[in-house]
Each structure stands twice: as C-alpha cells, then as structure tokens.
Coordinates of C-alpha atoms and ligand atoms in Angstrom, one line a residue:
X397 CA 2.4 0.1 17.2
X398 CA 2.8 -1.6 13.8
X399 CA 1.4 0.5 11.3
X400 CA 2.5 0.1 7.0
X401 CA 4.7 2.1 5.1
X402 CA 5.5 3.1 1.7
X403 CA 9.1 3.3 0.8
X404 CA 9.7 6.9 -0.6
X405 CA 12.9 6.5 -3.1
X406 CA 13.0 10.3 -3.1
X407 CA 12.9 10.9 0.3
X408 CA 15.3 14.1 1.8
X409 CA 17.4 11.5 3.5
X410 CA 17.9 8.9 0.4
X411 CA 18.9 13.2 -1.2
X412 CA 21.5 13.4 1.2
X413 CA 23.2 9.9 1.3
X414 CA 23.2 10.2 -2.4
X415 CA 24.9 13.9 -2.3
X416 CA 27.1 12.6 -0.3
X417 CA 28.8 9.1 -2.3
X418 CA 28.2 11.9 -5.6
X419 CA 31.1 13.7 -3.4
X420 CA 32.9 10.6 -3.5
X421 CA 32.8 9.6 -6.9
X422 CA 33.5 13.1 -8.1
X423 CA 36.2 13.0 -5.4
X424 CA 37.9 9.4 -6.6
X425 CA 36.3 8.3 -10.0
X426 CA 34.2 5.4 -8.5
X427 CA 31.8 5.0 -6.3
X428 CA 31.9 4.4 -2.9
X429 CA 31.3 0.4 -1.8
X430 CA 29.1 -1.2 0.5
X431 CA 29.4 -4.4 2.0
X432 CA 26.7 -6.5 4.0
X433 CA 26.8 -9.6 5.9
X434 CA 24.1 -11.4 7.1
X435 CA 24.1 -13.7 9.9
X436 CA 20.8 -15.9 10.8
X437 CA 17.3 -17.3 8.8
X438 CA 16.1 -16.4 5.4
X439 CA 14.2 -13.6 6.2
X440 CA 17.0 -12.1 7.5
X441 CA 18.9 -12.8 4.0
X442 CA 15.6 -11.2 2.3
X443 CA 16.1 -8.4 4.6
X444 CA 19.5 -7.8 3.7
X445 CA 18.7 -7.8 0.1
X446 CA 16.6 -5.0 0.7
X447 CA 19.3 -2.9 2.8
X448 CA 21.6 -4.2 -0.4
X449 CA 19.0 -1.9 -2.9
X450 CA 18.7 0.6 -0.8
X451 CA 22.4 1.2 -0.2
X452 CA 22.4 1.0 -4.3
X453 CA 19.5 3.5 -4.7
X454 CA 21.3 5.9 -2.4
X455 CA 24.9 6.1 -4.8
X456 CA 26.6 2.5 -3.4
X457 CA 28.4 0.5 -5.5
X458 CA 28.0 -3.9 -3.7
X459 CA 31.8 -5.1 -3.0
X460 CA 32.8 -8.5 -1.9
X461 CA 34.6 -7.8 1.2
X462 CA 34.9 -5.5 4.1
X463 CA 38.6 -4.0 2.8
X464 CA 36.7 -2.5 -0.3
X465 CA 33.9 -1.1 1.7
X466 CA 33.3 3.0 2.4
X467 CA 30.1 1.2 4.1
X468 CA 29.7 -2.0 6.4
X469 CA 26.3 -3.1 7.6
X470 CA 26.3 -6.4 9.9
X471 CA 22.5 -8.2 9.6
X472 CA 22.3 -10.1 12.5
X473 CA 20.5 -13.0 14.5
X474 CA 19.9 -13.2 18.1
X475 CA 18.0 -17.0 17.9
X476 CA 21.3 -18.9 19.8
X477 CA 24.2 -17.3 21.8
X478 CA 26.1 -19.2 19.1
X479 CA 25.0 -16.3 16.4
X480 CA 25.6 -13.7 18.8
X481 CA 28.7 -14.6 19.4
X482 CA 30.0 -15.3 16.4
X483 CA 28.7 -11.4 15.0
X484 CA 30.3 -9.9 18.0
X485 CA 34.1 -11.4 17.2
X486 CA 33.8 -10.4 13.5
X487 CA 32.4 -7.0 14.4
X488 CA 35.7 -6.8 16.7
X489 CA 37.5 -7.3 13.5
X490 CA 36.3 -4.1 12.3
X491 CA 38.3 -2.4 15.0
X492 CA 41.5 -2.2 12.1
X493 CA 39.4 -1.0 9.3
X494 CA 38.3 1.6 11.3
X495 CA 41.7 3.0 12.1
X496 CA 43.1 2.9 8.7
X497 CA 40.1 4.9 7.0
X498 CA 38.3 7.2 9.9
X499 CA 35.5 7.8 7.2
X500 CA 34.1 4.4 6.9
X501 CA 31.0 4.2 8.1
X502 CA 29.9 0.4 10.6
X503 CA 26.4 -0.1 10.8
X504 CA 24.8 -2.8 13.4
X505 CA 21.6 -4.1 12.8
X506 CA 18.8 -6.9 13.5
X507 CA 17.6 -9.4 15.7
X508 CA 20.8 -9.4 18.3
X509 CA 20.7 -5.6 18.3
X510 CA 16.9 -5.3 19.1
X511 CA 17.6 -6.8 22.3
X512 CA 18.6 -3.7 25.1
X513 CA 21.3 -5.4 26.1
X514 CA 22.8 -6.4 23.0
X515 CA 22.8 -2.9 21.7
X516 CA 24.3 -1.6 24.9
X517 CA 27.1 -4.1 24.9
X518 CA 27.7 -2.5 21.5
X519 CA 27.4 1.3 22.3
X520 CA 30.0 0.6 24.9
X521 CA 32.4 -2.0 24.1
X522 CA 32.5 -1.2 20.3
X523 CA 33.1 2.2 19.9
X524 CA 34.2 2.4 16.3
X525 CA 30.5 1.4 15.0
X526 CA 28.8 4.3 13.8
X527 CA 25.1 3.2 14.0
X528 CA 22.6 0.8 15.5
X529 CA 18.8 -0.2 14.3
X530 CA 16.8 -3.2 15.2
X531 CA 14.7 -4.5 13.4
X532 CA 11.3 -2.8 13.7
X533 CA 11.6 -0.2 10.9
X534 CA 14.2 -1.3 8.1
X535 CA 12.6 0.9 5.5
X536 CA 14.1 3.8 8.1
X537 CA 17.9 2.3 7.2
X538 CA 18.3 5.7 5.3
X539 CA 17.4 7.8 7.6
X540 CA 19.8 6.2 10.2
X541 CA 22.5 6.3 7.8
X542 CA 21.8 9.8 6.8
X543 CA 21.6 10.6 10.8
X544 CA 25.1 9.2 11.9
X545 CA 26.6 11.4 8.4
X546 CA 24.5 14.4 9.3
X547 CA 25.4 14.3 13.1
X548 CA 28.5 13.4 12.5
X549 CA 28.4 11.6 15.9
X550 CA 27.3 7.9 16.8
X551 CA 23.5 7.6 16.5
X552 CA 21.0 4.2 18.0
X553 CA 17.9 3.4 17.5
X554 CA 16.4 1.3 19.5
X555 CA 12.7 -0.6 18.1
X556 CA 9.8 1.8 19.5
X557 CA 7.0 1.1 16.4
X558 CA 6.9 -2.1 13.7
X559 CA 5.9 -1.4 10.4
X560 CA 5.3 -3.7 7.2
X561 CA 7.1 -1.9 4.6
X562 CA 5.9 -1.9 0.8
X563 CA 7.6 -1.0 -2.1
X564 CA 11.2 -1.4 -1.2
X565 CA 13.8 -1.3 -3.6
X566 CA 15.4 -4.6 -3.7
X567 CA 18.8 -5.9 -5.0
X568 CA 18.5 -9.8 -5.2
X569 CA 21.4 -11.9 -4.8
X570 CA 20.2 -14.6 -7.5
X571 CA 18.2 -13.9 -10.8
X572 CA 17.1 -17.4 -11.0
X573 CA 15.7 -17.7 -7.1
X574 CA 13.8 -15.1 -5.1
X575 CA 12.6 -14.5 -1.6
X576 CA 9.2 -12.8 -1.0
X577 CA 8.7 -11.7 2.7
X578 CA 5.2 -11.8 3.0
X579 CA 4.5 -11.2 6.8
X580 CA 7.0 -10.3 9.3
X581 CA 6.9 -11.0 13.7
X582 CA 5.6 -13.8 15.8
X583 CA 2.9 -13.5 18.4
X584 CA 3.4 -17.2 19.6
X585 CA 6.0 -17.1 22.4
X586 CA 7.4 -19.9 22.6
X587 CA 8.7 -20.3 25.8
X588 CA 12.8 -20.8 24.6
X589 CA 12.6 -18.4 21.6
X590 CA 13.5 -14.7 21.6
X591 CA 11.9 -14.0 18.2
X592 CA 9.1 -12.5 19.5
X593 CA 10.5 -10.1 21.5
X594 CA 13.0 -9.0 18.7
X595 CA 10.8 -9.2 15.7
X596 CA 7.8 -7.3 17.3
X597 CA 4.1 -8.9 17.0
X598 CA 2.8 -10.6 13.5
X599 CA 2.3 -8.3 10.9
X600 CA 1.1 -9.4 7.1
X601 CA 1.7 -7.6 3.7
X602 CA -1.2 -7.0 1.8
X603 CA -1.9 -9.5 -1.1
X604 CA -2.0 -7.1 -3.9
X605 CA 1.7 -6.6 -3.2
X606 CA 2.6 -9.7 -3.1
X607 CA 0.9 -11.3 -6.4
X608 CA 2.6 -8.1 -7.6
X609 CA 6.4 -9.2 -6.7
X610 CA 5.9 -12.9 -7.7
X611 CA 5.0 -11.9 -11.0
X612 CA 7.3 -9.4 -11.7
X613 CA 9.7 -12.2 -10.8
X614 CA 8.1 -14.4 -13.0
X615 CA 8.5 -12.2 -15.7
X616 CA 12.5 -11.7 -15.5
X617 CA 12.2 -15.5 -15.3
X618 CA 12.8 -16.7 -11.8
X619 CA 12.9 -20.4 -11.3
X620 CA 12.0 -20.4 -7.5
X621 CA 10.1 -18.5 -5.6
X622 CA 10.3 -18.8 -1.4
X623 CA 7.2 -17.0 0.5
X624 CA 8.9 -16.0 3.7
X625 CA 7.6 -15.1 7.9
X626 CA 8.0 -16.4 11.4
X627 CA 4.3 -18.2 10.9
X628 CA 3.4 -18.1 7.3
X629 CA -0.3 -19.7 8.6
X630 CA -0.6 -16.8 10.4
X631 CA -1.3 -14.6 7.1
X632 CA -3.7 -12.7 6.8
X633 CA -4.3 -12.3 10.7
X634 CA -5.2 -9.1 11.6
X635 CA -5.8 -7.5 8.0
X636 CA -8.4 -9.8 6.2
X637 CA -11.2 -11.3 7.7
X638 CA -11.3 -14.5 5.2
X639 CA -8.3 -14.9 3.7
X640 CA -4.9 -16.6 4.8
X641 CA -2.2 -18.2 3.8
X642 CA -4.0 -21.2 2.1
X643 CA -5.6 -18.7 -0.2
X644 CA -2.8 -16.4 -1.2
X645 CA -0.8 -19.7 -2.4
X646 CA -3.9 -20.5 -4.3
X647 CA -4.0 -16.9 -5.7
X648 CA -0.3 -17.4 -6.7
X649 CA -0.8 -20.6 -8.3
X650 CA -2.9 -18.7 -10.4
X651 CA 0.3 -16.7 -11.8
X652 CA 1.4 -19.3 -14.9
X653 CA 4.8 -20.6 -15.2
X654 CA 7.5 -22.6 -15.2
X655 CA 8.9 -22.3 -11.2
X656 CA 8.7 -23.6 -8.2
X657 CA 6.9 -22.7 -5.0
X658 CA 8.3 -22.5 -1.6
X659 CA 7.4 -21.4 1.6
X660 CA 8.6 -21.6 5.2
X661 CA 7.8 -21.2 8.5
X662 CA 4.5 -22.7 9.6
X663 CA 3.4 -23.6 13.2
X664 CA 2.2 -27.5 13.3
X665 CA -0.9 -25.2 15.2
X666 CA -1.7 -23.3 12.5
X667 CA -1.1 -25.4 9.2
X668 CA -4.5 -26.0 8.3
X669 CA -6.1 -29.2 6.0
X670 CA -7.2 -26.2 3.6
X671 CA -3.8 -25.4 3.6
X672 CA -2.9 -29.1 2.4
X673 CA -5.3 -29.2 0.0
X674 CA -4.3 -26.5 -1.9
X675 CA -0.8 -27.9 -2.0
X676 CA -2.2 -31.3 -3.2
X677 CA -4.1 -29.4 -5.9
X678 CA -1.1 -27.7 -7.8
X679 CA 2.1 -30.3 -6.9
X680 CA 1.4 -32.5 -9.9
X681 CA 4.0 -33.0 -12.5
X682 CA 2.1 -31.2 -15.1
X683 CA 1.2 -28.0 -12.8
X684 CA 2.8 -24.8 -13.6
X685 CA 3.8 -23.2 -11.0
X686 CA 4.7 -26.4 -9.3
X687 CA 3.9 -26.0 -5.0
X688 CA 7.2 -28.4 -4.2
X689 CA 6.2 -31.1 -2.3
X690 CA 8.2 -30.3 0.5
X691 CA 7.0 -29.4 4.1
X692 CA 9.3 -28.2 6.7
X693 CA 7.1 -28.5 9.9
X694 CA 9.4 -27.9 13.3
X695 CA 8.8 -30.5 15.9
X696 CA 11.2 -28.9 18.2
X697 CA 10.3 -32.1 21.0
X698 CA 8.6 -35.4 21.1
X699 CA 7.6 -35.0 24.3
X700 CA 4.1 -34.0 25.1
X701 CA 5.6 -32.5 28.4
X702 CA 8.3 -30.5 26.8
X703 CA 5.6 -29.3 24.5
X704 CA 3.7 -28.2 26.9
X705 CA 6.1 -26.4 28.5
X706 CA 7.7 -24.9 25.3
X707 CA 4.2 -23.5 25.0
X708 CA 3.5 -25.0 21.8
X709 CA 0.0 -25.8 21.6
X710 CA 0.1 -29.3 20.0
X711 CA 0.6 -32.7 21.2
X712 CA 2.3 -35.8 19.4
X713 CA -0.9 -37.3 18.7
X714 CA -2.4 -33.8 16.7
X715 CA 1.3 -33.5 15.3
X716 CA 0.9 -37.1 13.7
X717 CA -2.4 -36.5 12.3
X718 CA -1.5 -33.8 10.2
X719 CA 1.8 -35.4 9.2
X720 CA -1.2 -38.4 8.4
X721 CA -3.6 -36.1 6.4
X722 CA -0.2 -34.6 4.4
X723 CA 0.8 -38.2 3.1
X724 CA -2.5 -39.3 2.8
X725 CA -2.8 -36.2 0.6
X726 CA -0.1 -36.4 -1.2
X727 CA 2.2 -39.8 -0.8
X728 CA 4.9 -38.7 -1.6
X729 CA 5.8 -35.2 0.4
X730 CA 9.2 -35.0 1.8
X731 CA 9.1 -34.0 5.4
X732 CA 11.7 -31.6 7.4
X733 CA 11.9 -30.7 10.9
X734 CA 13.5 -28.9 13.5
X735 CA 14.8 -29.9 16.6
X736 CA 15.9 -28.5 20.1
X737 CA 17.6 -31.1 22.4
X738 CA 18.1 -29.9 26.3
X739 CA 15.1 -27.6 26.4
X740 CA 15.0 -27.1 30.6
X741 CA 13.4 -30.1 32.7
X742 CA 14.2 -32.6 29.5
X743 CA 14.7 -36.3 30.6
X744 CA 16.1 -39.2 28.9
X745 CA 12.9 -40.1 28.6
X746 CA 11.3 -37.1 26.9
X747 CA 14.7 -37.6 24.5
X748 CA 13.9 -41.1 23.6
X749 CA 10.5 -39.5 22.9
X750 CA 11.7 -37.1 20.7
X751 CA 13.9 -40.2 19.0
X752 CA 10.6 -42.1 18.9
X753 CA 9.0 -39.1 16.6
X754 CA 11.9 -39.2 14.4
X755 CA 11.7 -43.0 13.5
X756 CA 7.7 -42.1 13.0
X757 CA 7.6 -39.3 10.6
X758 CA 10.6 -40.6 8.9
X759 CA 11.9 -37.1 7.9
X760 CA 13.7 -36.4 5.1
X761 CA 16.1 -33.8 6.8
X762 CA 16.4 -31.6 10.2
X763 CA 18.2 -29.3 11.8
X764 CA 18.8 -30.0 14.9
X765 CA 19.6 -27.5 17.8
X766 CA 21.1 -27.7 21.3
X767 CA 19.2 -25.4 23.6
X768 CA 20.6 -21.8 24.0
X769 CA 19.7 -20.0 26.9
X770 CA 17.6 -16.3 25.9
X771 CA 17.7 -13.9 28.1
X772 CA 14.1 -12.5 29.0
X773 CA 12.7 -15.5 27.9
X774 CA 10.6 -18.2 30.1
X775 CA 12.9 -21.0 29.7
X776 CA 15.9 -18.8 31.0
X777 CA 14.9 -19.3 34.4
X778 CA 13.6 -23.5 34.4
X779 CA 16.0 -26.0 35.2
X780 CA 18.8 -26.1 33.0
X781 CA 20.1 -29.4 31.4
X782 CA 24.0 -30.0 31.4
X783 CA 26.0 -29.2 28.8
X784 CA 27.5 -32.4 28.8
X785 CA 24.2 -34.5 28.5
X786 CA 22.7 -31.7 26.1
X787 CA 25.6 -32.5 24.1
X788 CA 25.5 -36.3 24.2
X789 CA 21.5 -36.4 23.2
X790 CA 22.6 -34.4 20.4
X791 CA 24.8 -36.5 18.7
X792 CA 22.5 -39.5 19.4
X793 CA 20.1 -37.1 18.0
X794 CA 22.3 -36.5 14.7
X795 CA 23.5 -40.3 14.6
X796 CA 19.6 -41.5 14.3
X797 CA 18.3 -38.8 11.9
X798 CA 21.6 -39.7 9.7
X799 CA 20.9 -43.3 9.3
X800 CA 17.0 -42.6 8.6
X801 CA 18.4 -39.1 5.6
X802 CA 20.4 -42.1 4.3
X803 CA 17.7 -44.8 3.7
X804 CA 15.8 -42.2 1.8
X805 CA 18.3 -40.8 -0.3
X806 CA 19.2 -44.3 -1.6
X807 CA 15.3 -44.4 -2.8
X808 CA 16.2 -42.2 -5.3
X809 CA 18.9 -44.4 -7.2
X810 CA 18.2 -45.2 -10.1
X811 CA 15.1 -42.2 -10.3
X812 CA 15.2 -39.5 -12.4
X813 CA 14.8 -36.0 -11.1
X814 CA 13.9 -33.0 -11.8
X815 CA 16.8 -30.4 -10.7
X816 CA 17.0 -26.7 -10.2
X817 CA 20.9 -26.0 -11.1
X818 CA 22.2 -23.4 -8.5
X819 CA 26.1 -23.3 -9.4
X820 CA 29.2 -24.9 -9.2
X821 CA 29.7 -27.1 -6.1
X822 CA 32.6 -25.8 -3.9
X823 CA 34.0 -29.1 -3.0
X824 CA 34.9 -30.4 -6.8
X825 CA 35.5 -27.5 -9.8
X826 CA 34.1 -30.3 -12.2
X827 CA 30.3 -30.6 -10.7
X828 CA 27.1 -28.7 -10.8
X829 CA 25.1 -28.6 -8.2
X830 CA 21.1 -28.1 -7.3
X831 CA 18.2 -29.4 -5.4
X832 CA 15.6 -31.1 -6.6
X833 CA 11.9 -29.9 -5.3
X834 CA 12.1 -32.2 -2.5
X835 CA 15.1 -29.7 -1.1
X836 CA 17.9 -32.9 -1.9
X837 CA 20.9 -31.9 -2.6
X838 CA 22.5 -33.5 -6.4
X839 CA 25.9 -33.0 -7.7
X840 CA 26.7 -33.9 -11.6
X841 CA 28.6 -32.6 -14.2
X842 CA 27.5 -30.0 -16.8
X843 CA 28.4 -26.7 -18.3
X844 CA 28.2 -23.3 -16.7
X845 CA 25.2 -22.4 -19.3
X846 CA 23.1 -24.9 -17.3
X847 CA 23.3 -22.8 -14.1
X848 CA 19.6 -21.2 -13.3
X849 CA 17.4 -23.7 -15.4
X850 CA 15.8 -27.1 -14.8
X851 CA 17.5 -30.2 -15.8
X852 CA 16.9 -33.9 -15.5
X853 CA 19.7 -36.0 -14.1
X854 CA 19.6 -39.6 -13.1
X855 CA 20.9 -40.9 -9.9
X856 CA 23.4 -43.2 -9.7
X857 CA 24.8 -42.7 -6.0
X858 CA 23.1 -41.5 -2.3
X859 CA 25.2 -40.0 0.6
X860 CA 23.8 -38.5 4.1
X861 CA 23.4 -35.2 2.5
X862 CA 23.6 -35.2 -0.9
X863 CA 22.5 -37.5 -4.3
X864 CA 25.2 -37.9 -7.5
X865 CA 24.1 -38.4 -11.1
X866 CA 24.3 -37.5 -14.1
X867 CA 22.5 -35.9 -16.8
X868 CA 20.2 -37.3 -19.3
Ligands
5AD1922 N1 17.9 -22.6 21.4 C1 18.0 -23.5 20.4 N2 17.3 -23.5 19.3 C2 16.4 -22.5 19.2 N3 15.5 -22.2 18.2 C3 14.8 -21.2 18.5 N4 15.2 -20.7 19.7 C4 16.2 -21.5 20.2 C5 16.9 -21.6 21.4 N5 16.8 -20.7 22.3 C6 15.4 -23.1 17.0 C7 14.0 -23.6 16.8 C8 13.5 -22.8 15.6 C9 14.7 -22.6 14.9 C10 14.7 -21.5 13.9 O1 15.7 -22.3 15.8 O2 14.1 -25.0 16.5 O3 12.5 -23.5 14.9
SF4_1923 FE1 10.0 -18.5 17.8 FE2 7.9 -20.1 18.3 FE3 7.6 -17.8 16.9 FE4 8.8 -19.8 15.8 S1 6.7 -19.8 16.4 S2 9.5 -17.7 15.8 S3 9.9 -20.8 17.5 S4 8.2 -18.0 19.1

C-alpha cells in the first residue's frame, strides 16, 4: 500500500526521544551525538539528511565520527554486492563501540536491509545493533528509535506499506546545494536491478510541496538545486492526470534566480521531447534559473539483445534518436551514461556493441559497472559471465570512454566557464574546486570567501577527469 504522510514534529514518540537526550544533557552538560553514514545514490544522501533533522528535532547534537556518537544510523545500498559488503564490515566495526558504552544505540537502515535476507543476516550475525528499518516508511525513524529505547530490547521492521512523506524536517549538509526528492520507488524491473523490490512501487510528491522547498531554498540562497527519484519521467504517474515531470520543471523555472537546475534519474523510455523542450527553453545564458545542460541518460548496454533481456524497453536505434532530438535541441548538452558490463548471456559481440554506442553518443562521462548478481532478481538465474572476461570488458570499457572524457575536456582550453565553487580540493590545500553546469570537474586557486558562489575561471589545462584554470 503506498499511502502519503504528514510528518508530525510533535508526535508522542519525537516526546519521548527528546525526554530522553534532555536526561542526557542534564546528566553530562551536552547533548548527546548522532552520527550517520550513508552508503549508495543521492537519494539515499537526501534520505539521510532527513534522518540527520530528525535526529536534531528529537534533542541530537551531528558529530563527525562514530567514537563521539550516543547514536549510529548506517543508510545503506543494496544496488551491488560490492555496497553490501562494504556496510556489513564497517557495521562489524561497531562490535567495540558497543562494548565500551552498552548505551549507545546502532541503527540499520535502507536498501540492503529491505531485502529479508539482509535483515536476517543482521538480526543474527550482529547482535550489538539495536534496530532495523527499510526503507518503506522513513518518516517512522522515530518511532523505531523510540521503540528499541522503550522496549529496551532489539526491535525490526521489516517494509509492509510505502508512503511519500511531506513535511520532513531536514538538516542539509550544504547551504549552497540542495537535493529535493520529488518521487520515490521504481515500477520498471529491470531484469538485473533490485531497486524495485527494495524501494517499493513509484510514488510522486505532490507539486505544491515541491515548488514549496525549491523556493524556500532559493530564498536562503542555494546555488544548485537537484530534483531527485528512481524515474524522474515517471512524475506525476498515478496522482495527476496531466502533469509530469516536463511540467513541474517548467513550473520551477518559473521560481526566479540565480541557481542551477538539476535532475536525475530518467529512463531513455520515459524522457519525453516535451521534456526536451522545456530544457531547451530555460538553458540559455541569460535564463535564471538556468536548467544545466547536462543529461545523464543510462544506457546500461549497446546491445539490442541485452536490452531486451535487461527488460528495458528501448532499442539503440530509439536510444539514438532522442540523443539526436537532445543535440539537435540544444548543441551543446553534455551527455552522461551508465553502464553494466557482464550482464548474463553478454558476448563479445554485444560488448563491441556497447563500445560501438560509446564512440556514437560521444559522452561526456559514465559510470561504468560490472554486473552484480541480485538475489530475487531475473538475471540471478541466466547464464552468468566469468569474472575474469567481465573484468577484462571492463577495463576495455574504462580505456575507451577515457580516451573519448579526454578529447572533450581539452575542448574547453582556452573557454571560459562558468563555475559553481564547492570547496577546497583534497588533493592540493592551495586549490578550489567546482563543477561547471556541464558536471566538469575545475580546480584553481582562490580564497575560501569564494566557496558557495559562481565564478568565471579560464582554462588553461584538461585531464581525464578534471579541467585547471584560473580565475578571471
Ligand atoms: N549490477 C551492476 N550494476 C547495477 N546497476 C543496477 N543494478 C546493478 C547490478 N545488479 C547500475 C545501473 C544503474 C546504476 C544506478 O547502477 O547501471 O543505472
Ligand atoms: Fe533499477 Fe531499472 Fe528502476 Fe533504474 S529503472 S531503478 S535500473 S529497475
């Protein structure tokens, strides 16, 4: 059942989380911190920002690392084993923690716990979590905190209903960028993808609610604004008879000022030529807001016979003509894919047909996947591809769409670009570092104040994955 919600900030279990870290503060003088780690997509980051302001609402103070933490809550992904695997070991770290301070409280939640198995794994192997929620309900994460306190025993929930949750306290990680989840689920089932069965069918936010967030962000001066779901064409399915995604972006654009629009995922099925054409309408220099003229639009095969069998509902040649109406729209778009190589039954020939789309499109950037086997999914039980040839196509894979990132990064030397500054870059203490709207990565030097605004810098050097300029 998916039904929507309304988040209720005074609710009797928000009362009794919040009596309880009042004990705590009265006890020690501060509050009590929570910590949260995310593993996985950008929705599950927007997620987690939302468990962040709840957790705040209910008395919690955010920390930086688990050793500072009253409260752990692990966000995870269940897309490739890789994920999985890598949430289990840390959440085996936790084992210590635990031991030293028997009143922390572990919390498990997300994709890799919707799945039955998953969530038993946990119940019996890790015995020091305290509770367990997928991801059908997230409005619900006090009550299952509140639970495990009250009980004072380990409590799981397992998904039984969906819901589309409005007015959720949120605590953002960035000022200047913001994520707006504005339908949740997936009804396309892929035949390799265990999405669907974690995320629960497609479910949309109503509109009012949405033009509501974008322009409180607006407001408190957000530079970036990324419309989030599993199939943002799908909006609108379900709750409006005429109107989708193509006109809620077009509403938006409607909200004046100086950011940028973002949105991803779409299905090469669903993204329509409306669609287009309402980005070709407000991506001109002078528009404010600016729709970036960037489209990620995932491939995942060349191969009209590994399409088929993925269960995609497209071919190369309908996947082509959109990519043709999108650059005969706008010329200049910046394309980005993604890609699975080893999907069951592939050949070397349904590889060099995947190679063949890369060399077509001419993307700007991908990311690129090796196959993971999901249990309960179609694809678990087709003929599986070695690892070692999975592994090979891959890197041919990487090697091709490397040479062709390169040839049009160097376009830009010598171009000036717009840049949104996100921070300092990691690698070197001296440099800023951004994207343009076209997603590129661009290192220069500046000063700290510049962080969170536009600036124009002009580049003087192109690498694989990033551009280096310098101000002007
Ligand atoms: N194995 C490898 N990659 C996968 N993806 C989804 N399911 C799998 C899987 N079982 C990739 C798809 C999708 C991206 C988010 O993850 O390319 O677009
Ligand atoms: Fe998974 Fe396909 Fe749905 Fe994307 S569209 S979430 S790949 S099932």
């Amino acid at each position: 059942m998916i039904y929507t919600t309304k988040f209720d900030a005074s609710s009797p279990d928000v009362k009794f989380v919040k009596k309880m870290t009042d004990a705590y503060y009265e006890k020690n003088g501060k509050r009590p911190g929570v910590f949260i780690r995310t593993f996985g997509c950008q929705q599950n980051e927007a997620d987690s920002e939302r468990y962040m302001g709840m957790a705040v609402l209910m008395g919690y103070e955010k920390v930086e690392t688990e050793e500072k933490a009253s409260l752990i809550l692990y966000n995870t992904c269940a897309v490739r084993e890789h994920a999985e695997l890598k949430a289990l070991s840390i959440t085996g770290q936790l084992k210590h923690l635990k031991a030293q301070n028997p009143d922390l409280k572990i919390g498990i939640c997300g994709c890799m716990v919707a799945q039955e198995h998953r969530l038993n794994d946990i119940k019996n192997k890790y015995p020091y979590v305290d509770f367990l929620f997928g991801t059908g309900s997230h409005e619900k994460f006090p009550y299952y905190l509140a639970e495990s306190m009250r009980k004072r025993k380990r409590v799981f929930y397992p998904d039984e209903s969906y819901s589309i949750p409005e007015n959720m306290p949120v605590r953002r990680e960035s000022t200047f960028k913001g994520w707006i989840s504005i339908m949740n689920g997936c009804n396309n089932f892929c035949t390799y993808c265990v999405v669907p069965y974690v995320r629960g069918r497609e479910r949309s936010r109503c509109r009012e609610n949405i033009l509501a967030e974008v322009e409180e962000l607006v407001k408190n001066g957000c530079k970036e604004i990324t419309l989030l779901g599993q199939n943002v064409n799908s909006y609108g399915k379900g709750l409006y008879d005429d109107y989708g995604f193509a006109d809620l972006l077009s509403d938006i654009c409607k909200i004046k000022g100086d950011y940028w629009i973002r949105f991803m995922t779409s299905h090469p099925k669903d993204a329509s030529h409306k669609l287009i054409d309402v980005i070709a309408e407000n991506c001109g220099d002078d528009c404010q807001p600016k729709i970036v003229k960037q489209f990620h639009l995932p491939l995942q095969s060349g191969s009209d016979a590994i399409l088929h069998k993925m269960n995609r509902h497209y071919g190369r040649k309908t996947y082509l003509s959109l990519i043709g109406y999108m650059k005969e729209k706008i010329p200049d778009i910046a394309l980005s894919t993604d890609i699975i190589v080893g999907f069951p039954t592939e050949t070397e020939e349904d590889f060099l047909d995947t190679l063949s789309m890369l060399e077509a499109v001419r993307y700007d950037a991908f990311f690129s996947f090796i196959y993971s086997i999901r249990r309960g999914t179609p694809a678990e039980t087709m003929e599986q591809v070695p690892d070692a040839v999975k592994k090979e196509r891959f890197s041919r894979l990487l090697e091709t769409q490397n040479r062709i990132s390169l040839e049009k990064n160097k376009e830009y030397v010598g171009k000036r670009e717009r840049v949104l500054v996100e921070g300092r870059s990691k690698t070197d203490e001296k440099m800023l570092t951004g994207r343009n709207e076209k997603n590129r990565l661009v290192h220069f030097e500046g000063d700290d104040s510049l962080i969170g605004t536009f600036v124009n810098v002009k580049i003087i050097t192109a690498d694989t994955y990033c551009l280096t300029g310098e101000l002007v």
